[in-house]
Short mmCIF file of C-alpha atoms in Angstrom, two decimals:
data_model
loop_
_atom_site.label_atom_id
_atom_site.label_comp_id
_atom_site.label_asym_id
_atom_site.label_seq_id
_atom_site.Cartn_x
_atom_site.Cartn_y
_atom_site.Cartn_z
CA UNK A 29 19.03 -60.13 -43.13
CA UNK A 30 17.30 -60.57 -40.10
CA UNK A 31 14.70 -58.16 -38.77
CA UNK A 32 16.41 -57.10 -35.59
CA UNK A 33 19.53 -56.33 -38.06
CA UNK A 34 17.47 -54.30 -40.45
CA UNK A 35 16.07 -52.26 -37.23
CA UNK A 36 19.38 -51.84 -36.17
CA UNK A 37 20.63 -50.61 -39.37
CA UNK A 38 17.45 -48.38 -40.07
CA UNK A 39 17.83 -46.30 -36.64
CA UNK A 40 21.72 -46.11 -37.04
CA UNK A 41 21.08 -44.38 -40.26
CA UNK A 42 18.27 -42.25 -38.76
CA UNK A 43 20.86 -41.35 -35.94
CA UNK A 44 23.22 -40.32 -38.51
CA UNK A 45 20.97 -38.16 -40.08
CA UNK A 46 19.52 -36.17 -37.38
CA UNK A 47 21.05 -32.86 -36.76
CA UNK A 48 22.99 -32.05 -34.12
CA UNK A 49 21.57 -30.23 -30.62
CA UNK A 50 23.20 -27.84 -29.22
CA UNK A 51 23.25 -28.38 -25.54
CA UNK A 52 23.42 -24.98 -24.50
CA UNK A 53 19.92 -22.95 -24.58
CA UNK A 54 20.35 -19.15 -26.28
CA UNK A 55 17.76 -17.32 -24.12
CA UNK A 56 18.59 -14.11 -26.25
CA UNK A 57 17.78 -15.80 -29.60
CA UNK A 58 14.68 -14.33 -30.67
CA UNK A 59 14.10 -17.97 -32.75
CA UNK A 60 13.63 -19.54 -29.36
CA UNK A 61 11.07 -17.39 -28.04
CA UNK A 62 7.62 -18.12 -28.86
CA UNK A 63 4.66 -15.37 -28.81
CA UNK A 64 1.40 -15.68 -26.83
CA UNK A 65 -0.86 -18.24 -27.72
CA UNK A 66 -3.62 -15.44 -28.61
CA UNK A 67 -0.82 -13.94 -31.14
CA UNK A 68 -0.28 -17.21 -32.68
CA UNK A 69 -3.97 -18.64 -32.56
CA UNK A 70 -5.93 -15.52 -32.90
CA UNK A 71 -9.62 -16.12 -31.21
CA UNK A 72 -12.64 -14.34 -33.28
CA UNK A 73 -15.29 -12.42 -31.46
CA UNK A 74 -17.67 -15.12 -32.12
CA UNK A 75 -15.83 -17.69 -30.66
CA UNK A 76 -15.05 -15.20 -27.53
CA UNK A 77 -18.82 -14.67 -27.27
CA UNK A 78 -19.44 -18.69 -27.51
CA UNK A 79 -16.44 -19.22 -24.60
CA UNK A 80 -18.39 -16.43 -22.56
CA UNK A 81 -21.79 -18.10 -23.03
CA UNK A 82 -20.38 -21.41 -21.93
CA UNK A 83 -18.36 -20.16 -19.09
CA UNK A 84 -21.81 -18.22 -17.76
CA UNK A 85 -23.80 -21.51 -18.36
CA UNK A 86 -21.24 -23.66 -16.43
CA UNK A 87 -20.99 -21.13 -13.35
CA UNK A 88 -24.71 -21.25 -13.29
CA UNK A 89 -24.89 -24.70 -12.95
CA UNK A 90 -22.09 -24.37 -10.18
CA UNK A 91 -24.42 -22.11 -8.55
CA UNK A 92 -27.41 -24.17 -8.87
CA UNK A 93 -25.06 -26.78 -6.68
CA UNK A 94 -24.58 -24.29 -4.24
CA UNK A 95 -28.26 -23.62 -3.79
CA UNK A 96 -28.91 -27.21 -3.22
CA UNK A 97 -29.21 -28.07 0.02
CA UNK A 98 -29.26 -31.59 -0.26
CA UNK A 99 -25.74 -31.76 -0.70
CA UNK A 100 -25.08 -30.00 2.70
CA UNK A 101 -23.87 -26.73 3.48
CA UNK A 102 -21.51 -24.90 1.37
CA UNK A 103 -20.35 -21.91 3.84
CA UNK A 104 -16.68 -21.91 4.72
CA UNK A 105 -15.39 -24.83 2.29
CA UNK A 106 -14.76 -24.74 -1.70
CA UNK A 107 -16.88 -26.63 -3.96
CA UNK A 108 -14.92 -29.50 -4.53
CA UNK A 109 -14.51 -30.08 -0.55
CA UNK A 110 -18.56 -29.93 -0.82
CA UNK A 111 -18.86 -32.39 -3.56
CA UNK A 112 -16.41 -34.99 -1.66
CA UNK A 113 -18.14 -34.59 1.59
CA UNK A 114 -21.39 -35.35 -0.07
CA UNK A 115 -19.80 -38.29 -2.40
CA UNK A 116 -18.70 -39.56 0.91
CA UNK A 117 -22.04 -39.45 2.76
CA UNK A 118 -23.57 -41.31 -0.30
CA UNK A 119 -25.35 -38.34 -1.49
CA UNK A 120 -25.04 -38.73 -5.13
CA UNK A 121 -23.71 -35.37 -6.33
CA UNK A 122 -23.53 -34.43 -9.74
CA UNK A 123 -20.55 -35.77 -11.81
CA UNK A 124 -20.60 -32.67 -13.72
CA UNK A 125 -19.80 -30.55 -10.90
CA UNK A 126 -16.50 -32.61 -10.35
CA UNK A 127 -15.62 -32.34 -14.00
CA UNK A 128 -16.13 -28.51 -13.96
CA UNK A 129 -13.96 -28.12 -10.74
CA UNK A 130 -11.09 -30.62 -12.15
CA UNK A 131 -11.00 -28.57 -15.77
CA UNK A 132 -10.79 -25.23 -14.22
CA UNK A 133 -8.78 -25.88 -10.93
CA UNK A 134 -6.91 -22.17 -10.84
CA UNK A 135 -10.04 -20.34 -11.45
CA UNK A 136 -11.68 -18.81 -7.89
CA UNK A 137 -15.15 -18.44 -9.60
CA UNK A 138 -15.40 -22.10 -10.37
CA UNK A 139 -13.74 -23.44 -6.86
CA UNK A 140 -15.51 -21.05 -4.56
CA UNK A 141 -19.27 -21.59 -3.46
CA UNK A 142 -21.69 -18.50 -4.34
CA UNK A 143 -21.23 -17.09 -0.59
CA UNK A 144 -17.18 -17.68 -0.54
CA UNK A 145 -16.79 -13.95 -0.24
CA UNK A 146 -19.71 -13.01 1.92
CA UNK A 147 -18.26 -15.37 5.26
#
């Protein structure tokens, strides 16, 4: 038996053994709903403290980027816009800033400069 024939036979047997899937989604069935991630994987208070400390450290680092005038002014633009502008002008902004901004794209505290709400 050739290798191709054995593969075809193997996949045909697997396909026969696979259970039929319904094409309709039953939204009322409790088995299709999943619990919130916190309910599935509870986070201990120690882990929450570590995450809060990490966030505080990240935001402190980003604030130091805001205060470093070597990368140009930051009023009226987001941190990402400022980072990209500094990169364009060859000012070598810290790559960690870009990494943090990309990791938290929806977090206002990460994206906006220190004085965003003051302008």
